Short mmCIF file of C-alpha atoms in Angstrom, two decimals:
data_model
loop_
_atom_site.label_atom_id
_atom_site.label_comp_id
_atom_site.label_asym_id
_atom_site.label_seq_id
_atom_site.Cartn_x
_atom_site.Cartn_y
_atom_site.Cartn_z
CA UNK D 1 90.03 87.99 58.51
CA UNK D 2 92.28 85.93 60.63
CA UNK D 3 92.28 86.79 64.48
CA UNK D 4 95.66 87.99 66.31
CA UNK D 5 96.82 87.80 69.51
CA UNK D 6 99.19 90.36 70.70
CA UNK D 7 101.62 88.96 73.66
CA UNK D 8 102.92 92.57 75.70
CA UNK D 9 100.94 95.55 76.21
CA UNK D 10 103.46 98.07 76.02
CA UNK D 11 104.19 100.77 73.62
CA UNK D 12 104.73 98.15 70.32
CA UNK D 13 101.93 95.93 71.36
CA UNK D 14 99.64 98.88 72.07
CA UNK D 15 100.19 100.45 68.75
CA UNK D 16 100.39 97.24 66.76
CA UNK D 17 96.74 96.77 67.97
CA UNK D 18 95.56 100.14 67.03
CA UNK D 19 96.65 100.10 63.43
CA UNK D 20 95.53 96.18 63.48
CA UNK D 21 92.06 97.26 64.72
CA UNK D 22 91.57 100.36 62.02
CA UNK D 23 92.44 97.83 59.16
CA UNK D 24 89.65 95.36 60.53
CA UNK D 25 91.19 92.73 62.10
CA UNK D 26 90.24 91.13 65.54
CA UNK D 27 92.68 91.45 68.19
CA UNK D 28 93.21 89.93 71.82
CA UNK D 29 96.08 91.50 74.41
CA UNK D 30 97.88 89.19 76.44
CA UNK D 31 100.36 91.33 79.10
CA UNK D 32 102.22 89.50 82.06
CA UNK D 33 102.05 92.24 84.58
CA UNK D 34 99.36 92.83 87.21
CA UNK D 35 98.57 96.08 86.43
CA UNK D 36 99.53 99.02 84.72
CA UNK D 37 100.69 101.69 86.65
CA UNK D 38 101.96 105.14 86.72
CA UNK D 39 105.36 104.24 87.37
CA UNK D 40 107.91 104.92 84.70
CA UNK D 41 110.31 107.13 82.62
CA UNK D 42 110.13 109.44 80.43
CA UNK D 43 110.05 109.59 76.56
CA UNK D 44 111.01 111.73 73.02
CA UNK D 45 108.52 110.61 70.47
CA UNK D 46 110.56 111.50 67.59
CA UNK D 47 109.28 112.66 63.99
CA UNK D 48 108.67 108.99 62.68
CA UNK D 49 106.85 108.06 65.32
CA UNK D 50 104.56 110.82 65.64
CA UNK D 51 104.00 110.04 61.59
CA UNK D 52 102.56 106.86 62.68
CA UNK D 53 100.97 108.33 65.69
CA UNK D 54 99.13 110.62 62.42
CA UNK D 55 98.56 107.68 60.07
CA UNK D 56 96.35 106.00 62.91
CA UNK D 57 94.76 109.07 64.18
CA UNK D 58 96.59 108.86 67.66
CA UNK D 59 98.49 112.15 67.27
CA UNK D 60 96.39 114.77 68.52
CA UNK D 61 95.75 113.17 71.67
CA UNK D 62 99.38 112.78 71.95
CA UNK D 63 100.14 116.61 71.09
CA UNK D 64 97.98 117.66 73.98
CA UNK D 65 99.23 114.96 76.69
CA UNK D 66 103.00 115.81 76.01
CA UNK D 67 105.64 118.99 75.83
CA UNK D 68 106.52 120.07 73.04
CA UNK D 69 110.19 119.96 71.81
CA UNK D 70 111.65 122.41 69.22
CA UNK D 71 115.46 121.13 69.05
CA UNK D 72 117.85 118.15 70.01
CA UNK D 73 120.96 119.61 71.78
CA UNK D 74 124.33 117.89 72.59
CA UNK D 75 126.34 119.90 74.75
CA UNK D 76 129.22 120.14 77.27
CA UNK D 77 128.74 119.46 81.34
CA UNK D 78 128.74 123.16 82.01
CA UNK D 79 125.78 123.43 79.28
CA UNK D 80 127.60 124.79 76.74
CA UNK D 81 126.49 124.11 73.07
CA UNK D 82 128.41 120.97 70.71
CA UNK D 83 125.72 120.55 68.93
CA UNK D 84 122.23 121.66 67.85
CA UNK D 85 119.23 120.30 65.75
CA UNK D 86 116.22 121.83 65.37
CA UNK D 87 112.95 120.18 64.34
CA UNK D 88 111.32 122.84 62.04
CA UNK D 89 112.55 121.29 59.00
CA UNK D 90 111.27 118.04 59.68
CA UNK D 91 108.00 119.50 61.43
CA UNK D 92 107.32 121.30 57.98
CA UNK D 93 108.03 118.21 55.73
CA UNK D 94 106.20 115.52 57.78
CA UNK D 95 103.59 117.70 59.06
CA UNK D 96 104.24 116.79 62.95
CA UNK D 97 106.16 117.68 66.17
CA UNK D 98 107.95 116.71 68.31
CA UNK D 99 106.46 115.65 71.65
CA UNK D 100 108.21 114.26 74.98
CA UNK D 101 105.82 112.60 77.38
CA UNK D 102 105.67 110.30 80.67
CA UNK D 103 105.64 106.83 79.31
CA UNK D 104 102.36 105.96 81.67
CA UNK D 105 101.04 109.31 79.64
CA UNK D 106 101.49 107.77 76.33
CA UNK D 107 100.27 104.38 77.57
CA UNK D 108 96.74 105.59 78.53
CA UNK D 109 96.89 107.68 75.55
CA UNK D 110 97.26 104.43 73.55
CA UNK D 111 94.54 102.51 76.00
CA UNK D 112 91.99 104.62 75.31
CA UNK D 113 92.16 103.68 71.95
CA UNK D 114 91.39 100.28 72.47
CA UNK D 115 88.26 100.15 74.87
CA UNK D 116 86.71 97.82 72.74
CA UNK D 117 89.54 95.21 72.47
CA UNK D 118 90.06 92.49 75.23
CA UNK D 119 93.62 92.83 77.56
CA UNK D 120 94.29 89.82 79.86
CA UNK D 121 97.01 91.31 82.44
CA UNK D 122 98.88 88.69 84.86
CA UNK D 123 99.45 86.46 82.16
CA UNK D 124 102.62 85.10 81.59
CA UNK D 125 103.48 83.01 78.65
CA UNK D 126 105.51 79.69 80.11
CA UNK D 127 105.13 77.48 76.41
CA UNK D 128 104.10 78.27 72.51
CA UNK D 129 103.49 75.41 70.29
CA UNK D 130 102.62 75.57 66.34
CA UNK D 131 100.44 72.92 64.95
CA UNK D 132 98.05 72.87 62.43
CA UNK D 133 97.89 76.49 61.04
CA UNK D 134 96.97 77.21 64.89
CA UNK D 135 99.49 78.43 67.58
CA UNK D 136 99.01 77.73 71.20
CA UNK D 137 99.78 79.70 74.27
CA UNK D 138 100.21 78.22 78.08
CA UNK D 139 100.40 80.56 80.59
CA UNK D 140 101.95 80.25 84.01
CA UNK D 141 98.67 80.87 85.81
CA UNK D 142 97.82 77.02 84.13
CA UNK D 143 95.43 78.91 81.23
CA UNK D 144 95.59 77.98 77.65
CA UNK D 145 95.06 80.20 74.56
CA UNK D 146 94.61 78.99 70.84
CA UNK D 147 95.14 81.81 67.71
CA UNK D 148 95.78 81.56 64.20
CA UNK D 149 98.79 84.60 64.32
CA UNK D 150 100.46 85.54 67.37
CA UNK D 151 102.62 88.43 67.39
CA UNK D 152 105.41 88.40 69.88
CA UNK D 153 105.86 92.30 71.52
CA UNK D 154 107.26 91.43 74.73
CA UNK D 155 110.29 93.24 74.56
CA UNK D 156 114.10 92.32 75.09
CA UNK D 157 113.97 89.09 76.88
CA UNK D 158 110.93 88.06 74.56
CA UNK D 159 109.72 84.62 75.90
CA UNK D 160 108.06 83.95 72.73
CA UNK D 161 111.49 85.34 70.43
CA UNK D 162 113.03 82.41 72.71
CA UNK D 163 109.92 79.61 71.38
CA UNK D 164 111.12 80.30 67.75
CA UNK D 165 114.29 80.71 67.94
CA UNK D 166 117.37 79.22 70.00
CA UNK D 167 120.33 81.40 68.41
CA UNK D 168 119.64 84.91 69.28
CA UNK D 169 121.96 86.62 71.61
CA UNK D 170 121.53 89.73 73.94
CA UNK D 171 124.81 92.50 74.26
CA UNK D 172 125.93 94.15 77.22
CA UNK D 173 126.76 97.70 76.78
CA UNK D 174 128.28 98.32 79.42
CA UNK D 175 127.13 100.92 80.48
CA UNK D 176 124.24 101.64 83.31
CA UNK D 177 121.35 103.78 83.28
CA UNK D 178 119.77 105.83 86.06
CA UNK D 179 116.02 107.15 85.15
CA UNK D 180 114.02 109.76 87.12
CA UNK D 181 111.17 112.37 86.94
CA UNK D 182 111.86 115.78 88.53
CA UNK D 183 109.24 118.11 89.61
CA UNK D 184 110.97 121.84 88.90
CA UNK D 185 110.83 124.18 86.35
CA UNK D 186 113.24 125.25 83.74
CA UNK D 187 114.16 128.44 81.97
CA UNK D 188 115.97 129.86 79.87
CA UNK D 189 114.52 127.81 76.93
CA UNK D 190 115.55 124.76 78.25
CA UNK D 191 111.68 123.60 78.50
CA UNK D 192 111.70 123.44 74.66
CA UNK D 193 114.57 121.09 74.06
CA UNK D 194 115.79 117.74 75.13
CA UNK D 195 119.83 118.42 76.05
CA UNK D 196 122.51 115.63 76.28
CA UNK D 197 125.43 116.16 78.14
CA UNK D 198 128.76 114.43 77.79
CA UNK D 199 131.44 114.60 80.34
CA UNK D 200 134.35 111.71 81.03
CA UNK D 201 132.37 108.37 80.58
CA UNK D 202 129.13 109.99 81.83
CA UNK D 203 126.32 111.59 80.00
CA UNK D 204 122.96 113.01 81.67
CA UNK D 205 120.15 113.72 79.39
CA UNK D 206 116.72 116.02 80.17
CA UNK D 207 113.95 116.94 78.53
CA UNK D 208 110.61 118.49 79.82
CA UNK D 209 107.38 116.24 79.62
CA UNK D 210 104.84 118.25 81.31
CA UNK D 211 104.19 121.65 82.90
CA UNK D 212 105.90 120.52 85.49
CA UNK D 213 107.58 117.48 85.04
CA UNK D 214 111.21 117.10 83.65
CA UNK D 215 112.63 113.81 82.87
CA UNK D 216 115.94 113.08 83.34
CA UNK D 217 118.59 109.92 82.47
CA UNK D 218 122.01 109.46 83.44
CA UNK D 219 124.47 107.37 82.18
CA UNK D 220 127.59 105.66 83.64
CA UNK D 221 130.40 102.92 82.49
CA UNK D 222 129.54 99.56 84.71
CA UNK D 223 133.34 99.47 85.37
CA UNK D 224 133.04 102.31 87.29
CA UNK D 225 129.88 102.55 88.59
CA UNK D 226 128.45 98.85 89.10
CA UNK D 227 126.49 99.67 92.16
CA UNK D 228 122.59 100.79 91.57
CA UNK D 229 123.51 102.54 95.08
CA UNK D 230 125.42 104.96 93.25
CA UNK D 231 125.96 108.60 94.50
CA UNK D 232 124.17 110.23 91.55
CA UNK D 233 125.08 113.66 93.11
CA UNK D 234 128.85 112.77 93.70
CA UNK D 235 129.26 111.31 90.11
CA UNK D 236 127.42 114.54 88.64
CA UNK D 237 129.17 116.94 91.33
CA UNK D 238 131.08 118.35 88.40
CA UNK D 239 128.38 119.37 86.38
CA UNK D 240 126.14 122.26 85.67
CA UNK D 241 124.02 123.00 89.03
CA UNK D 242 120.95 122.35 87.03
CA UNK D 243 121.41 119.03 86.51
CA UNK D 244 122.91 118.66 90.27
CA UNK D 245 119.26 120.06 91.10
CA UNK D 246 117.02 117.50 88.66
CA UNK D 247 119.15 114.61 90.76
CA UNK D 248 118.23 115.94 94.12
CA UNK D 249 114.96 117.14 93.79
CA UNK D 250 114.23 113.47 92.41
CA UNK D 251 112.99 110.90 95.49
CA UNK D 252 115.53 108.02 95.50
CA UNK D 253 112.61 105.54 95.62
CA UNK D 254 111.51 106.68 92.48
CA UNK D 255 114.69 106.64 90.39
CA UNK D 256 114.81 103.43 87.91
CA UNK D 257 118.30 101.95 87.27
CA UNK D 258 119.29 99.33 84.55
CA UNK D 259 121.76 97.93 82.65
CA UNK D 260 121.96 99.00 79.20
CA UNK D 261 121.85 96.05 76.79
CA UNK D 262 120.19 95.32 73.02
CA UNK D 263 119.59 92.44 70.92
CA UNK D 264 122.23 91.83 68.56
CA UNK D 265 120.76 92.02 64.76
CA UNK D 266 119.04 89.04 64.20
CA UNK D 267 118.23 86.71 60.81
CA UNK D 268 114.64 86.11 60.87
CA UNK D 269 111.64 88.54 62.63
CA UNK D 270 109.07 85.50 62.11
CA UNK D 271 108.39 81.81 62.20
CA UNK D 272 105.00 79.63 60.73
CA UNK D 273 102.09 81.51 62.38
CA UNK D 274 104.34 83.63 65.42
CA UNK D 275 105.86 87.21 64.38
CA UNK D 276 108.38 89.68 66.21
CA UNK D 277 107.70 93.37 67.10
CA UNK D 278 109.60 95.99 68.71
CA UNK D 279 112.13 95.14 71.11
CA UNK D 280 111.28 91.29 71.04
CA UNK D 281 112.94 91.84 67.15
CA UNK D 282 114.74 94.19 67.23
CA UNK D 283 115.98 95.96 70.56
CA UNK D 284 118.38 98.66 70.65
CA UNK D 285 120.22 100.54 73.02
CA UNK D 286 118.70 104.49 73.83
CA UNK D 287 121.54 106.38 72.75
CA UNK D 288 119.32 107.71 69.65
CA UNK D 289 116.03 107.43 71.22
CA UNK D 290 114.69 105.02 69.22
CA UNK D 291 113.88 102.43 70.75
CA UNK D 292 109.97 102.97 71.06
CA UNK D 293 109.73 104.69 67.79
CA UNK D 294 110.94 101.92 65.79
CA UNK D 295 107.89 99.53 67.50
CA UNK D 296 105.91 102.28 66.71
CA UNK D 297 107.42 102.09 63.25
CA UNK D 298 107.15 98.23 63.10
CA UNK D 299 103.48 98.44 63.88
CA UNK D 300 102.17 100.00 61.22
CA UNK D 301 104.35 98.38 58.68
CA UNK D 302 103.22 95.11 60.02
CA UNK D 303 99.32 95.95 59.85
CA UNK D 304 99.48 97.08 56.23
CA UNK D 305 101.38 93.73 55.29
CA UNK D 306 98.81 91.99 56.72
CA UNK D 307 96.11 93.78 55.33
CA UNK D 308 97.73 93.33 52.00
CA UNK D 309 98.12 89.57 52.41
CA UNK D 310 95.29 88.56 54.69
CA UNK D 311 95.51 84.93 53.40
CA UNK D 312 98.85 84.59 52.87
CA UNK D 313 100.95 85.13 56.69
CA UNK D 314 103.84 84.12 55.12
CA UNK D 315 104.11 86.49 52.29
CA UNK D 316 102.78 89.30 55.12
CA UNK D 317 105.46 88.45 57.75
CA UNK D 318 107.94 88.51 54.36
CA UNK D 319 107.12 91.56 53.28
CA UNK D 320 107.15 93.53 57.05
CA UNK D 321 110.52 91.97 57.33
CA UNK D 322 111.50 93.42 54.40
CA UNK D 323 110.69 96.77 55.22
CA UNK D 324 111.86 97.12 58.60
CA UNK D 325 114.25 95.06 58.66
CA UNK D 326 117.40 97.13 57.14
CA UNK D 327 116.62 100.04 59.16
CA UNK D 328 116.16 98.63 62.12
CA UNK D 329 119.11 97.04 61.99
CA UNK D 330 120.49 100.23 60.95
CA UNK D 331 119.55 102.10 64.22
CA UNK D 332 120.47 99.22 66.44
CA UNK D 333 124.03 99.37 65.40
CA UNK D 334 124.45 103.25 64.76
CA UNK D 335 122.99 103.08 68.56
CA UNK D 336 125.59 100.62 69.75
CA UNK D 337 128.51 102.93 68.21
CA UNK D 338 126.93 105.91 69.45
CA UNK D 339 127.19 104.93 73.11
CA UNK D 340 130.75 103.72 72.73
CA UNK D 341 131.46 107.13 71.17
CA UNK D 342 129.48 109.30 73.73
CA UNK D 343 130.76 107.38 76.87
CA UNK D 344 134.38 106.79 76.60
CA UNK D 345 136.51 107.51 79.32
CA UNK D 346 139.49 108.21 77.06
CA UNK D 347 140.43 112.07 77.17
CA UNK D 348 142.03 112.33 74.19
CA UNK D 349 139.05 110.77 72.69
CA UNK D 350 136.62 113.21 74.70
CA UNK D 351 138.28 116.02 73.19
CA UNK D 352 137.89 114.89 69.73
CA UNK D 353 134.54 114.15 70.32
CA UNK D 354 133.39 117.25 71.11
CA UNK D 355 135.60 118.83 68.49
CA UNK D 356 133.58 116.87 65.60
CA UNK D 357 130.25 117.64 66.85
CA UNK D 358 131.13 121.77 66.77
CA UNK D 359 132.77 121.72 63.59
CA UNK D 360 129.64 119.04 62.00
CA UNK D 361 127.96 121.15 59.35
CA UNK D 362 124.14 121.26 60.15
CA UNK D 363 123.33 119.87 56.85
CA UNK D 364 125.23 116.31 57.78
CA UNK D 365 123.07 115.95 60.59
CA UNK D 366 120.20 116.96 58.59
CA UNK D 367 120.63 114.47 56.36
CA UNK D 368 121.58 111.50 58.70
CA UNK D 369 118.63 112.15 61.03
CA UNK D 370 116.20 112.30 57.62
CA UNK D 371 117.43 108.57 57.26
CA UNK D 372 115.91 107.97 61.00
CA UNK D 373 112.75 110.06 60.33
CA UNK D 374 111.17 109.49 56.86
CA UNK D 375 108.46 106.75 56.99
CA UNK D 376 107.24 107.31 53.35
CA UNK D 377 107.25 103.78 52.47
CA UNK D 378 104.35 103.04 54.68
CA UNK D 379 103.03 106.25 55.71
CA UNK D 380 99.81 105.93 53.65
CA UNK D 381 96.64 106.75 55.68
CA UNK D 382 94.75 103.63 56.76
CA UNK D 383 91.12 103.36 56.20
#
């Protein structure tokens, strides 16, 4: 079998190796950071991913690292209910949960599964060149790297998307993100489910990812709020004390803030001998928390297409496109519309908002999140 180099050890590139390694290939990690440390946000590994987390025999460890969460709740600033999703339906048809966990969590979680599989860190990729059936990799350090596939998982502003191809364009939300990890507890059921408030052009989201760890995300429109010195607590001051609490009991050093952008739907995931993964193919904005999941996703399909067509990286790279692809692009922009929706300032707008998410039969969402979730295309167990 033909030996792959993975470029990004994150959550895609991790995962991608996994499944890569149970169907027999050999694999090499390249990753431009340092280190890997315990720095981070939190994440909701959603149904699909935890199918894939099953399919490569990565989900019990998961279960017992991370919190487990029983519904999806959209509700006002004062905590009052819009809307409410539980998971039981789709724990008892896919056979898995629902599990939030620290991101550093989930990324030892996935390095332990890989002991036996070589990660360079500090490496970062300044050219790729094709030639030959063979790709080559220069990194800045002045170190060179031959392979016969390289698979490109280094996320939005994917050095090696940019090698392929010179078309693809990034979108600015605009909207800004504020991440943090709070050490209090909750009650009143609120450790079981993530909750997503929506005010006036401001959403916070929380979800527990530990015994005592709750993760936390607020959003705000850039027009308003350009400065990463933002007063968190004077923005929020309006909302329910609990949230008012997660902000102040959070060190400021430790809270992450970005802008919010994604990759606009692109033509092609692949080129020759170099593939896309995850964000690097097809990055989306977090308004459905899907961003990881759909690497996750992309993984798997990608190792059975190659396992299918071991001598043929064309038809493989075809054939992954083909099943990710719609979906994908599917998320992306239901994402993009999503935050729009969930963050405009417009009162009129607000009010209607909320009014459709009360009055949405359970059943719709049902439906629309089974479109998300089901994985049965590639689900099959790998050997």
């Amino acid at each position: 079998m033909k030996k792959i180099t993975i470029i990004g050890a994150g959550i895609g590139g991790l995962t991608t190796a996994i499944a890569l390694k149970k169907q027999g290939f050999e694999v090499e990690i390249f990753e431009q950071s340092k280190e890997f440390t315990n720095a981070g946000s939190g994440i909701l590994l959603a149904p699909n991913a935890m199918q894939v987390f099953k399919t490569i025999a990565v989900y019990n460890d998961v279960l017992q690292m991370g919190n487990y969460v029983k519904r999806l709740k959209a509700v006002t600033k004062n905590l009052s209910t819009l809307s409410n999703m539980e998971y039981k339906k789709f724990e008892d048809e896919y056979g898995v949960k629902t599990i939030a966990i620290h991101r550093a969590t989930l990324h030892k979680v996935l390095m332990s599964h890989l002991s036996d599989i070589p990660i360079h860190v500090n490496k970062k990729v300044e050219s790729v060149y094709q030639e030959n059936e063979e790709v080559q990799i220069s990194f800045t350090d002045g170190s060179h790297h031959k392979t016969e596939l390289l698979i490109g998982a280094d996320g939005l502003h994917s050095p090696i998307r940019k090698s392929i191809f010179n078309n693809t364009s990034l979108r600015d939300s605009g909207q800004v993100c504020w991440r943090g990890i709070s050490e209090i507890k909750l009650n009143g059921g609120l450790e079981e489910e993530l909750n997503e408030c929506w005010g006036k052009g401001k959403r916070f989201g929380f979800v527990r990812i530990s015994y005592n760890q709750i993760y936390w995300f607020a959003v705000l429109n850039k027009k308003q709020y350009p400065d990463s010195n933002t007063n968190l607590t004077s923005a929020f001051e309006l909302f329910h004390p609990t949230i008012l609490n997660l902000i102040k009991s959070t060190p400021a050093e430790k809270i992450i803030h970005n802008e919010i952008w994604d990759l606009k739907p692109i033509e092609n995931w692949f080129s020759g001998n170099i593939c896309l993964l995850g964000d690097a193919a097809h990055a989306t904005t977090p308004n459905m928390g899907q961003g990881a999941a759909q690497a996750i996703e992309s993984a798997l399909a990608l190792s059975l297409c190659l396992k299918e067509s071991p001598d043929n990286t064309q038809k493989a790279f075809q054939r992954y496109q083909e099943l990710r692809k719609e979906k994908a692009n599917y998320i992306t922009n239901t994402s993009w519309r999503i935050g729009k929706i969930a963050q405009t300032n417009n009162t009129v707008l607000c009010i209607l908002r909320n009014l459709i998410s009360k009055v949405m039969p359970a059943s719709v969402m049902e439906k629309q999140n089974k479109k998300v979730y089901d994985i049965n295309t590639y689900s099959r167990p790998l050997i």
